[in-house]
CSV table of C-alpha atoms in Angstrom, one decimal:
chain,number,residue,atom,x,y,z
A,1,GLN,CA,86.8,93.9,76.4
A,2,VAL,CA,89.6,94.1,78.9
A,3,GLN,CA,90.1,96.6,81.7
A,4,LEU,CA,93.6,97.1,83.1
A,5,VAL,CA,94.7,98.7,86.4
A,6,GLU,CA,98.4,99.3,87.1
A,7,SER,CA,99.9,99.6,90.6
A,8,GLY,CA,103.3,99.5,92.2
A,9,GLY,CA,104.9,102.7,91.0
A,10,GLY,CA,106.8,105.0,93.3
A,11,LEU,CA,110.0,106.8,94.1
A,12,VAL,CA,113.2,104.8,94.2
A,13,GLN,CA,116.9,105.6,94.3
A,14,ALA,CA,119.1,104.7,91.3
A,15,GLY,CA,120.1,101.0,91.5
A,16,GLY,CA,117.0,100.1,93.3
A,17,SER,CA,114.1,97.9,92.3
A,18,LEU,CA,110.3,98.1,91.9
A,19,ARG,CA,107.7,95.6,90.8
A,20,LEU,CA,104.7,96.9,88.8
A,21,SER,CA,101.5,94.9,88.7
A,22,CYS,CA,98.7,95.1,86.2
A,23,ALA,CA,95.4,93.6,87.2
A,24,ALA,CA,93.0,92.7,84.3
A,25,SER,CA,89.3,92.2,84.3
A,26,GLY,CA,87.6,89.6,82.0
A,27,ARG,CA,87.7,85.9,81.7
A,28,THR,CA,89.8,86.0,78.5
A,29,PHE,CA,92.9,87.5,80.1
A,30,SER,CA,94.9,84.3,79.5
A,31,SER,CA,94.4,84.6,75.8
A,32,TYR,CA,96.0,88.0,75.5
A,33,THR,CA,99.5,89.0,74.7
A,34,MET,CA,100.4,91.7,77.4
A,35,GLY,CA,102.7,94.6,77.1
A,36,TRP,CA,104.3,97.3,79.2
A,37,PHE,CA,105.0,100.8,77.8
A,38,ARG,CA,106.3,104.0,79.3
A,39,GLN,CA,106.2,107.7,78.6
A,40,ALA,CA,108.7,110.1,80.0
A,41,PRO,CA,107.9,113.9,80.2
A,42,GLY,CA,108.3,115.5,76.8
A,43,LYS,CA,108.9,112.1,75.1
A,44,GLU,CA,106.8,109.8,73.0
A,45,ARG,CA,105.4,106.6,74.6
A,46,GLU,CA,107.8,103.7,74.0
A,47,PHE,CA,107.6,99.9,74.2
A,48,VAL,CA,109.2,98.3,77.2
A,49,ALA,CA,108.4,94.6,77.3
A,50,ALA,CA,105.8,92.1,76.2
A,51,LEU,CA,104.8,88.6,77.0
A,52,SER,CA,102.8,86.1,74.9
A,53,SER,CA,99.6,84.6,76.2
A,54,SER,CA,101.3,81.4,77.2
A,55,ALA,CA,104.2,83.2,78.7
A,56,THR,CA,106.5,81.2,76.4
A,57,ASN,CA,107.9,84.2,74.6
A,58,THR,CA,109.1,87.5,76.0
A,59,TYR,CA,110.2,90.7,74.3
A,60,TYR,CA,112.2,93.6,75.7
A,61,ALA,CA,113.4,97.0,74.5
A,62,ASP,CA,117.2,97.1,74.4
A,63,SER,CA,117.3,99.8,77.0
A,64,VAL,CA,115.8,97.4,79.7
A,65,LYS,CA,117.1,94.1,78.6
A,66,GLY,CA,118.8,92.3,81.4
A,67,ARG,CA,117.3,94.6,84.0
A,68,PHE,CA,113.5,94.2,83.6
A,69,THR,CA,111.5,91.0,83.7
A,70,ILE,CA,107.9,90.6,82.5
A,71,SER,CA,105.8,87.8,83.8
A,72,ARG,CA,102.2,86.8,84.3
A,73,ASP,CA,99.9,84.8,86.5
A,74,ASN,CA,96.9,83.9,84.5
A,75,ALA,CA,95.2,82.5,87.6
A,76,LYS,CA,95.3,86.0,89.1
A,77,ASN,CA,94.7,87.8,85.8
A,78,THR,CA,97.8,89.8,86.5
A,79,VAL,CA,100.9,90.7,84.6
A,80,TYR,CA,104.1,92.0,86.3
A,81,LEU,CA,107.1,94.0,85.5
A,82,GLN,CA,110.1,93.5,87.8
A,83,MET,CA,112.5,96.4,87.4
A,84,ASN,CA,116.0,96.0,88.8
A,85,SER,CA,119.1,98.3,88.6
A,86,LEU,CA,116.8,101.2,88.0
A,87,LYS,CA,118.3,104.3,86.4
A,88,PRO,CA,117.1,108.0,86.4
A,89,GLU,CA,116.3,107.6,82.7
A,90,ASP,CA,113.7,104.9,83.6
A,91,THR,CA,111.6,107.7,85.1
A,92,ALA,CA,108.3,107.7,83.3
A,93,VAL,CA,104.6,106.8,83.6
A,94,TYR,CA,104.3,103.1,83.0
A,95,TYR,CA,101.3,101.6,81.2
A,96,CYS,CA,100.2,98.0,80.7
A,97,ALA,CA,98.3,97.3,77.5
A,98,ALA,CA,96.9,94.5,75.4
A,99,PRO,CA,96.4,94.1,71.7
A,100,ARG,CA,93.2,92.4,70.3
A,101,SER,CA,95.3,91.1,67.5
A,102,GLY,CA,97.8,89.4,69.7
A,103,ARG,CA,100.7,90.9,67.8
A,104,VAL,CA,103.4,92.0,70.1
A,105,TYR,CA,104.5,94.9,67.8
A,106,GLY,CA,101.1,95.7,66.5
A,107,HIS,CA,98.4,98.1,67.7
A,108,TYR,CA,97.4,97.9,71.3
A,109,ASP,CA,93.7,98.4,72.0
A,110,TYR,CA,93.4,98.2,75.8
A,111,TRP,CA,95.3,100.5,78.1
A,112,GLY,CA,95.6,101.0,81.8
A,113,GLN,CA,95.6,104.5,83.4
A,114,GLY,CA,99.4,104.3,84.2
A,115,THR,CA,101.5,104.4,87.3
A,116,GLN,CA,104.4,106.8,87.9
A,117,VAL,CA,107.9,105.6,88.4
A,118,THR,CA,110.5,108.1,89.5
A,119,VAL,CA,114.2,107.1,89.9
A,120,SER,CA,116.3,109.6,91.8
A,121,SER,CA,120.1,109.9,91.2
């Protein structure tokens, strides 16, 4: 079982930056693939980025590639999402999540409560 708590959201102007954090409970954090998702009002939740357990492999949605960076600190049981060059269309609730299977594009079993990111134009 993994419990996830996001933080770091807020209001930022277009072109600005934010860093989201996701703190995980449990001693097996380092064995989990970790992902970030987002859901904008009236839209379905979408994949943003993911990172393998060893941090060797990263995966990004085309819409954020080159602007967002996912990273992890296994010693702190924390995964991060550095978001640069933010756009109004990045406005959403951001969630971190983990799949029991380890598959980046599979089903995610554990979810945080989400943190709001609002980008003003």
